[in-house]
mmCIF file of C-alpha atoms and ligand atoms in Angstrom:
data_model
loop_
_atom_site.group_PDB
_atom_site.id
_atom_site.type_symbol
_atom_site.label_atom_id
_atom_site.label_comp_id
_atom_site.label_asym_id
_atom_site.label_seq_id
_atom_site.Cartn_x
_atom_site.Cartn_y
_atom_site.Cartn_z
ATOM 1 C CA MET A 1 -16.789 62.475 30.018
ATOM 2 C CA ALA A 2 -16.957 62.875 26.286
ATOM 3 C CA ARG A 3 -17.021 66.330 24.763
ATOM 4 C CA PHE A 4 -19.621 67.039 22.091
ATOM 5 C CA GLY A 5 -19.560 69.308 19.077
ATOM 6 C CA ILE A 6 -20.768 69.918 15.542
ATOM 7 C CA HIS A 7 -19.307 70.846 12.178
ATOM 8 C CA LEU A 8 -20.396 74.486 11.797
ATOM 9 C CA SER A 9 -20.476 76.980 8.942
ATOM 10 C CA ILE A 10 -18.058 79.945 8.840
ATOM 11 C CA SER A 11 -20.263 81.859 6.429
ATOM 12 C CA GLY A 12 -20.296 85.500 7.553
ATOM 13 C CA GLY A 13 -17.020 85.070 9.444
ATOM 14 C CA PHE A 14 -15.151 82.692 11.748
ATOM 15 C CA THR A 15 -16.757 84.101 14.889
ATOM 16 C CA ASN A 16 -20.212 83.163 13.553
ATOM 17 C CA ALA A 17 -19.163 79.542 14.067
ATOM 18 C CA THR A 18 -18.066 80.175 17.664
ATOM 19 C CA SER A 19 -21.331 82.028 18.452
ATOM 20 C CA ARG A 20 -23.354 79.160 17.017
ATOM 21 C CA ALA A 21 -21.279 76.615 18.983
ATOM 22 C CA VAL A 22 -22.073 78.475 22.217
ATOM 23 C CA GLU A 23 -25.768 78.808 21.299
ATOM 24 C CA LEU A 24 -25.999 75.045 20.707
ATOM 25 C CA GLY A 25 -24.145 74.137 23.906
ATOM 26 C CA CYS A 26 -21.142 72.581 22.143
ATOM 27 C CA ASP A 27 -17.943 71.740 24.049
ATOM 28 C CA CYS A 28 -15.898 71.633 20.840
ATOM 29 C CA PHE A 29 -16.499 72.152 17.109
ATOM 30 C CA GLN A 30 -15.223 71.709 13.572
ATOM 31 C CA ILE A 31 -15.075 74.150 10.645
ATOM 32 C CA PHE A 32 -13.659 74.532 7.151
ATOM 33 C CA SER A 33 -11.101 77.362 7.179
ATOM 34 C CA ARG A 34 -11.974 78.258 3.572
ATOM 35 C CA ASN A 35 -14.700 77.933 0.979
ATOM 36 C CA PRO A 36 -15.123 74.176 0.439
ATOM 37 C CA ARG A 37 -16.038 74.555 -3.240
ATOM 38 C CA THR A 38 -12.734 75.975 -4.486
ATOM 39 C CA LEU A 39 -9.017 75.356 -3.948
ATOM 40 C CA ARG A 40 -8.346 79.114 -3.902
ATOM 41 C CA ALA A 41 -8.630 81.015 -0.634
ATOM 42 C CA LYS A 42 -8.026 84.562 0.501
ATOM 43 C CA PRO A 43 -5.584 84.904 3.414
ATOM 44 C CA ILE A 44 -6.951 85.174 6.933
ATOM 45 C CA ASP A 45 -6.268 88.634 8.342
ATOM 46 C CA ARG A 46 -4.785 88.998 11.771
ATOM 47 C CA SER A 47 -7.744 90.788 13.380
ATOM 48 C CA GLU A 48 -10.083 88.028 12.145
ATOM 49 C CA ALA A 49 -7.810 85.354 13.637
ATOM 50 C CA ASP A 50 -7.461 87.265 16.925
ATOM 51 C CA ALA A 51 -11.224 87.638 17.266
ATOM 52 C CA PHE A 52 -11.703 83.917 16.585
ATOM 53 C CA ARG A 53 -9.065 82.823 19.084
ATOM 54 C CA SER A 54 -10.423 85.027 21.866
ATOM 55 C CA ALA A 55 -14.011 83.826 21.221
ATOM 56 C CA VAL A 56 -12.792 80.210 21.395
ATOM 57 C CA ALA A 57 -10.899 80.860 24.647
ATOM 58 C CA GLN A 58 -13.782 82.723 26.232
ATOM 59 C CA ALA A 59 -16.262 79.939 25.445
ATOM 60 C CA ARG A 60 -13.703 77.265 26.444
ATOM 61 C CA LEU A 61 -14.299 75.413 23.164
ATOM 62 C CA LYS A 62 -11.806 72.560 22.878
ATOM 63 C CA PRO A 63 -10.711 70.991 20.652
ATOM 64 C CA VAL A 64 -11.023 73.243 17.613
ATOM 65 C CA VAL A 65 -10.935 71.007 14.545
ATOM 66 C CA ILE A 66 -10.433 72.206 10.971
ATOM 67 C CA HIS A 67 -11.493 69.936 8.120
ATOM 68 C CA VAL A 68 -9.361 70.071 4.970
ATOM 69 C CA ASN A 69 -11.140 71.081 1.764
ATOM 70 C CA TYR A 70 -12.757 68.078 0.013
ATOM 71 C CA LEU A 71 -11.101 68.979 -3.316
ATOM 72 C CA VAL A 72 -7.623 68.238 -1.960
ATOM 73 C CA ASN A 73 -6.355 64.873 -3.250
ATOM 74 C CA VAL A 74 -2.853 64.116 -2.040
ATOM 75 C CA ALA A 75 -3.152 60.482 -3.238
ATOM 76 C CA SER A 76 -3.509 61.561 -6.871
ATOM 77 C CA PRO A 77 -1.101 60.016 -9.405
ATOM 78 C CA LYS A 78 -1.602 63.077 -11.659
ATOM 79 C CA ASP A 79 1.194 65.581 -11.124
ATOM 80 C CA GLU A 80 -0.894 68.697 -11.684
ATOM 81 C CA THR A 81 -3.644 67.701 -9.215
ATOM 82 C CA TYR A 82 -1.014 66.484 -6.787
ATOM 83 C CA GLY A 83 0.967 69.732 -6.919
ATOM 84 C CA LYS A 84 -2.155 71.832 -6.354
ATOM 85 C CA SER A 85 -3.227 69.533 -3.522
ATOM 86 C CA VAL A 86 0.134 69.723 -1.746
ATOM 87 C CA SER A 87 0.028 73.552 -1.975
ATOM 88 C CA ALA A 88 -3.530 73.565 -0.652
ATOM 89 C CA LEU A 89 -2.596 71.244 2.235
ATOM 90 C CA THR A 90 0.348 73.533 3.064
ATOM 91 C CA ASP A 91 -2.041 76.490 3.110
ATOM 92 C CA GLU A 92 -4.513 74.525 5.279
ATOM 93 C CA LEU A 93 -1.736 73.830 7.811
ATOM 94 C CA SER A 94 -0.754 77.524 7.888
ATOM 95 C CA ARG A 95 -4.374 78.614 8.352
ATOM 96 C CA ALA A 96 -4.864 76.048 11.122
ATOM 97 C CA GLU A 97 -1.767 77.444 12.849
ATOM 98 C CA ILE A 98 -2.982 81.062 12.565
ATOM 99 C CA LEU A 99 -6.358 80.043 14.009
ATOM 100 C CA SER A 100 -4.656 77.998 16.795
ATOM 101 C CA ALA A 101 -6.615 74.902 15.827
ATOM 102 C CA ASP A 102 -5.875 71.690 17.705
ATOM 103 C CA TYR A 103 -6.322 69.316 14.757
ATOM 104 C CA LEU A 104 -6.478 69.402 10.960
ATOM 105 C CA VAL A 105 -8.489 66.456 9.618
ATOM 106 C CA LEU A 106 -7.566 65.075 6.205
ATOM 107 C CA HIS A 107 -9.262 62.589 3.863
ATOM 108 C CA PRO A 108 -6.293 60.513 2.688
ATOM 109 C CA GLY A 109 -7.499 60.823 -0.922
ATOM 110 C CA ASN A 110 -8.320 58.832 -4.056
ATOM 111 C CA HIS A 111 -5.632 56.839 -5.855
ATOM 112 C CA LEU A 112 -7.590 56.954 -9.158
ATOM 113 C CA GLY A 113 -6.457 53.488 -10.244
ATOM 114 C CA SER A 114 -2.776 53.678 -9.257
ATOM 115 C CA GLY A 115 -3.463 51.426 -6.240
ATOM 116 C CA ALA A 116 -3.635 51.972 -2.488
ATOM 117 C CA GLU A 117 0.082 51.336 -1.977
ATOM 118 C CA ALA A 118 1.132 54.044 -4.445
ATOM 119 C CA GLY A 119 -1.539 56.290 -2.944
ATOM 120 C CA CYS A 120 -0.170 55.859 0.597
ATOM 121 C CA LYS A 121 3.336 56.863 -0.580
ATOM 122 C CA ARG A 122 2.024 60.003 -2.305
ATOM 123 C CA ILE A 123 0.020 60.950 0.810
ATOM 124 C CA ALA A 124 2.980 60.492 3.176
ATOM 125 C CA ARG A 125 5.243 62.609 0.940
ATOM 126 C CA ALA A 126 2.564 65.315 0.660
ATOM 127 C CA ILE A 127 2.226 65.486 4.449
ATOM 128 C CA ASP A 128 5.985 65.801 4.863
ATOM 129 C CA ARG A 129 6.224 68.569 2.250
ATOM 130 C CA ALA A 130 3.279 70.460 3.727
ATOM 131 C CA TYR A 131 4.854 70.414 7.205
ATOM 132 C CA GLU A 132 8.225 71.558 5.821
ATOM 133 C CA ASP A 133 6.756 74.344 3.693
ATOM 134 C CA SER A 134 4.294 75.652 6.297
ATOM 135 C CA GLY A 135 6.423 75.312 9.434
ATOM 136 C CA SER A 136 3.114 74.572 11.184
ATOM 137 C CA SER A 137 2.907 72.285 14.198
ATOM 138 C CA VAL A 138 -0.842 71.562 14.063
ATOM 139 C CA MET A 139 -1.512 67.819 14.213
ATOM 140 C CA ILE A 140 -2.899 66.287 11.010
ATOM 141 C CA CYS A 141 -5.475 63.572 11.717
ATOM 142 C CA LEU A 142 -6.115 61.022 8.965
ATOM 143 C CA GLU A 143 -9.808 60.163 8.614
ATOM 144 C CA ASN A 144 -10.909 56.585 7.880
ATOM 145 C CA MET A 145 -12.988 56.414 4.693
ATOM 146 C CA ALA A 146 -16.030 54.371 3.564
ATOM 147 C CA GLY A 147 -14.344 52.952 0.462
ATOM 148 C CA ALA A 148 -16.253 54.713 -2.316
ATOM 149 C CA GLY A 149 -14.468 54.658 -5.682
ATOM 150 C CA THR A 150 -10.701 54.537 -5.209
ATOM 151 C CA GLU A 151 -10.524 56.001 -1.691
ATOM 152 C CA VAL A 152 -7.380 55.338 0.351
ATOM 153 C CA GLY A 153 -7.532 55.005 4.153
ATOM 154 C CA VAL A 154 -10.473 52.588 4.172
ATOM 155 C CA SER A 155 -8.779 49.880 6.217
ATOM 156 C CA PHE A 156 -6.889 50.673 9.413
ATOM 157 C CA ALA A 157 -3.864 48.944 7.813
ATOM 158 C CA GLU A 158 -3.801 51.675 5.144
ATOM 159 C CA LEU A 159 -3.880 54.385 7.806
ATOM 160 C CA ARG A 160 -0.961 52.655 9.526
ATOM 161 C CA ALA A 161 0.954 52.454 6.223
ATOM 162 C CA ILE A 162 0.632 56.233 5.735
ATOM 163 C CA CYS A 163 1.911 56.849 9.283
ATOM 164 C CA GLU A 164 4.843 54.502 8.718
ATOM 165 C CA LEU A 165 5.801 56.125 5.411
ATOM 166 C CA SER A 166 5.716 59.702 6.706
ATOM 167 C CA GLU A 167 8.672 61.323 8.489
ATOM 168 C CA HIS A 168 6.025 62.936 10.695
ATOM 169 C CA GLY A 169 4.295 59.594 11.234
ATOM 170 C CA GLU A 170 4.921 59.564 14.968
ATOM 171 C CA SER A 171 2.880 62.709 15.400
ATOM 172 C CA LEU A 172 -0.049 61.976 13.065
ATOM 173 C CA GLY A 173 -3.459 61.366 14.628
ATOM 174 C CA ILE A 174 -6.582 59.482 13.523
ATOM 175 C CA CYS A 175 -10.124 60.809 13.200
ATOM 176 C CA PHE A 176 -12.521 57.866 13.559
ATOM 177 C CA ASP A 177 -15.702 58.399 11.498
ATOM 178 C CA THR A 178 -18.472 55.975 12.562
ATOM 179 C CA CYS A 179 -20.416 56.215 9.271
ATOM 180 C CA HIS A 180 -17.309 55.665 7.159
ATOM 181 C CA ALA A 181 -16.252 52.708 9.345
ATOM 182 C CA TYR A 182 -19.702 51.123 8.886
ATOM 183 C CA GLY A 183 -19.522 51.669 5.116
ATOM 184 C CA ALA A 184 -16.067 50.075 5.083
ATOM 185 C CA GLY A 185 -17.464 46.934 6.747
ATOM 186 C CA TYR A 186 -16.524 47.626 10.383
ATOM 187 C CA ASP A 187 -19.725 46.857 12.302
ATOM 188 C CA VAL A 188 -19.811 49.607 14.913
ATOM 189 C CA SER A 189 -23.544 49.003 15.542
ATOM 190 C CA THR A 190 -23.064 46.012 17.878
ATOM 191 C CA ASP A 191 -20.874 45.210 20.874
ATOM 192 C CA ARG A 192 -19.257 42.256 19.106
ATOM 193 C CA GLY A 193 -18.580 44.300 15.991
ATOM 194 C CA LEU A 194 -17.106 47.091 18.119
ATOM 195 C CA ASP A 195 -14.839 44.578 19.888
ATOM 196 C CA ARG A 196 -13.389 43.513 16.550
ATOM 197 C CA THR A 197 -13.199 47.036 15.148
ATOM 198 C CA LEU A 198 -11.388 48.476 18.160
ATOM 199 C CA ASP A 199 -9.055 45.472 18.391
ATOM 200 C CA GLU A 200 -8.046 45.921 14.765
ATOM 201 C CA LEU A 201 -7.664 49.678 15.144
ATOM 202 C CA ASP A 202 -5.514 49.133 18.216
ATOM 203 C CA SER A 203 -3.265 46.573 16.570
ATOM 204 C CA GLU A 204 -2.842 48.611 13.360
ATOM 205 C CA THR A 205 -2.447 52.254 14.399
ATOM 206 C CA GLY A 206 -2.844 52.082 18.172
ATOM 207 C CA LEU A 207 -5.967 53.471 19.846
ATOM 208 C CA ASN A 208 -3.857 56.243 21.359
ATOM 209 C CA ARG A 209 -3.706 57.861 17.902
ATOM 210 C CA VAL A 210 -7.473 58.428 17.841
ATOM 211 C CA MET A 211 -7.924 62.096 18.783
ATOM 212 C CA PHE A 212 -11.667 62.439 18.173
ATOM 213 C CA VAL A 213 -14.695 60.747 16.633
ATOM 214 C CA HIS A 214 -16.914 61.917 13.776
ATOM 215 C CA ALA A 215 -20.299 60.784 15.090
ATOM 216 C CA ASN A 216 -22.522 60.083 12.093
ATOM 217 C CA ASP A 217 -25.231 57.493 11.583
ATOM 218 C CA SER A 218 -25.227 55.695 8.224
ATOM 219 C CA LYS A 219 -27.805 55.577 5.416
ATOM 220 C CA GLY A 220 -25.685 52.977 3.609
ATOM 221 C CA GLN A 221 -25.558 49.274 4.492
ATOM 222 C CA LEU A 222 -22.685 47.636 6.379
ATOM 223 C CA GLY A 223 -19.763 47.267 3.967
ATOM 224 C CA ALA A 224 -21.592 49.020 1.114
ATOM 225 C CA ALA A 225 -18.723 51.532 0.689
ATOM 226 C CA ARG A 226 -21.210 54.397 0.760
ATOM 227 C CA ASP A 227 -20.487 57.700 2.491
ATOM 228 C CA ARG A 228 -24.077 58.762 3.282
ATOM 229 C CA HIS A 229 -24.419 60.401 6.701
ATOM 230 C CA GLU A 230 -27.727 60.080 8.586
ATOM 231 C CA HIS A 231 -29.211 61.677 11.725
ATOM 232 C CA ILE A 232 -28.139 59.990 14.996
ATOM 233 C CA GLY A 233 -30.480 57.061 15.675
ATOM 234 C CA LYS A 234 -32.208 57.253 12.264
ATOM 235 C CA GLY A 235 -29.680 55.194 10.329
ATOM 236 C CA LEU A 236 -28.369 51.637 10.337
ATOM 237 C CA ILE A 237 -26.001 52.179 13.279
ATOM 238 C CA GLY A 238 -29.035 53.304 15.270
ATOM 239 C CA MET A 239 -29.485 54.452 18.875
ATOM 240 C CA ALA A 240 -28.389 51.035 20.173
ATOM 241 C CA GLY A 241 -25.192 51.381 18.159
ATOM 242 C CA PHE A 242 -24.423 54.847 19.507
ATOM 243 C CA LYS A 243 -25.112 53.699 23.075
ATOM 244 C CA ALA A 244 -22.611 50.901 22.529
ATOM 245 C CA ILE A 245 -20.052 53.286 20.970
ATOM 246 C CA LEU A 246 -20.379 55.884 23.733
ATOM 247 C CA GLY A 247 -20.278 53.185 26.379
ATOM 248 C CA ARG A 248 -16.827 51.970 25.297
ATOM 249 C CA LYS A 249 -14.055 52.930 27.676
ATOM 250 C CA GLU A 250 -11.689 53.255 24.684
ATOM 251 C CA LEU A 251 -13.882 55.966 23.125
ATOM 252 C CA ARG A 252 -16.095 57.584 25.739
ATOM 253 C CA ASP A 253 -13.651 60.268 26.859
ATOM 254 C CA LEU A 254 -12.907 61.496 23.331
ATOM 255 C CA PRO A 255 -14.457 64.512 21.612
ATOM 256 C CA PHE A 256 -17.460 63.493 19.436
ATOM 257 C CA ILE A 257 -18.198 65.802 16.504
ATOM 258 C CA LEU A 258 -21.395 65.571 14.453
ATOM 259 C CA GLU A 259 -21.424 65.879 10.662
ATOM 260 C CA THR A 260 -25.058 64.877 10.343
ATOM 261 C CA PRO A 261 -27.375 66.363 7.690
ATOM 262 C CA VAL A 262 -28.948 69.756 8.327
ATOM 263 C CA ASP A 263 -32.317 69.427 6.566
ATOM 264 C CA SER A 264 -34.158 71.681 9.011
ATOM 265 C CA PRO A 265 -32.934 74.312 11.509
ATOM 266 C CA ASP A 266 -33.644 72.021 14.494
ATOM 267 C CA ASP A 267 -31.552 69.117 13.227
ATOM 268 C CA GLN A 268 -28.348 70.243 14.965
ATOM 269 C CA VAL A 269 -30.169 70.565 18.316
ATOM 270 C CA ARG A 270 -31.828 67.159 17.880
ATOM 271 C CA ASN A 271 -28.658 65.312 16.872
ATOM 272 C CA LEU A 272 -26.651 66.801 19.726
ATOM 273 C CA ALA A 273 -29.394 65.801 22.185
ATOM 274 C CA ALA A 274 -29.522 62.265 20.736
ATOM 275 C CA LEU A 275 -25.767 61.888 21.096
ATOM 276 C CA LYS A 276 -25.826 63.117 24.712
ATOM 277 C CA ALA A 277 -28.710 60.750 25.494
ATOM 278 C CA ALA A 278 -26.752 57.837 24.014
ATOM 279 C CA ALA A 279 -23.772 58.797 26.189
ATOM 280 C CA GLU A 280 -25.892 58.848 29.337
ATOM 281 C CA GLU A 281 -27.631 55.576 28.604
ATOM 282 C CA GLY A 282 -24.515 53.894 27.259
ATOM 283 C CA SER A 283 -22.368 54.517 30.325
HETATM 284 ZN ZN1 ZN B 301 -14.325 64.088 6.538
HETATM 285 ZN ZN1 ZN B 302 -16.158 62.563 8.877
#
């Protein structure tokens, strides 16, 4: 049986996210470990981390996923941005370790015109340096991207290339984002499209690398390279698409984490219910 969760805010403290996860009936959840609008972060103090870990254990929330700050770009060809991004990724790995997170999810980055191949090399080296400098053992999961601008990690072949280039490649995971896949031209809204998508994913990275799914409907058209998340069932993937996704034996036992818009306070409740309904009807 799949496990369901939501990306939750840590504003007011890490344990606010765990309380909200329990309130919403989540099995798992995702957070940022720092303010997403800046690359600077104050260290996590031990009592804060202890309180978070015991709240997670008590509520049996698993997995705990941390999303890397959006400003990190480890594909950048610019040395200054790259240096800052590698330091930030190192810090993210340390914070994930302190919080006993299961996974740290990373957007591979933007190559800014240097090309996907050069980008993949920069990303792999950044991952290796961040593991060496942090000493952390938290698994980094590369997220597939929609293909906006110069994003790297849009095709599954690019995700494989990063794994192959990294010394830690054997132990890197994949986070499969349904909205990003749809934007990249992988039609996850139909059974036939899912057949092709999962076949390609399996032959490139191996399905066993997929640790969890970001369950997001899409406002953007198939292949439009747009990263615009929509409420479950209200976008172009639609309820039929999510039933098909949650009915797949390759995916249905994975954790599914929502990153859908929060326009009104009830949206999280509604999207979680829609996802659970799709799981029941899809199986
Ligand atoms: Zn993401
Ligand atoms: Zn995502």
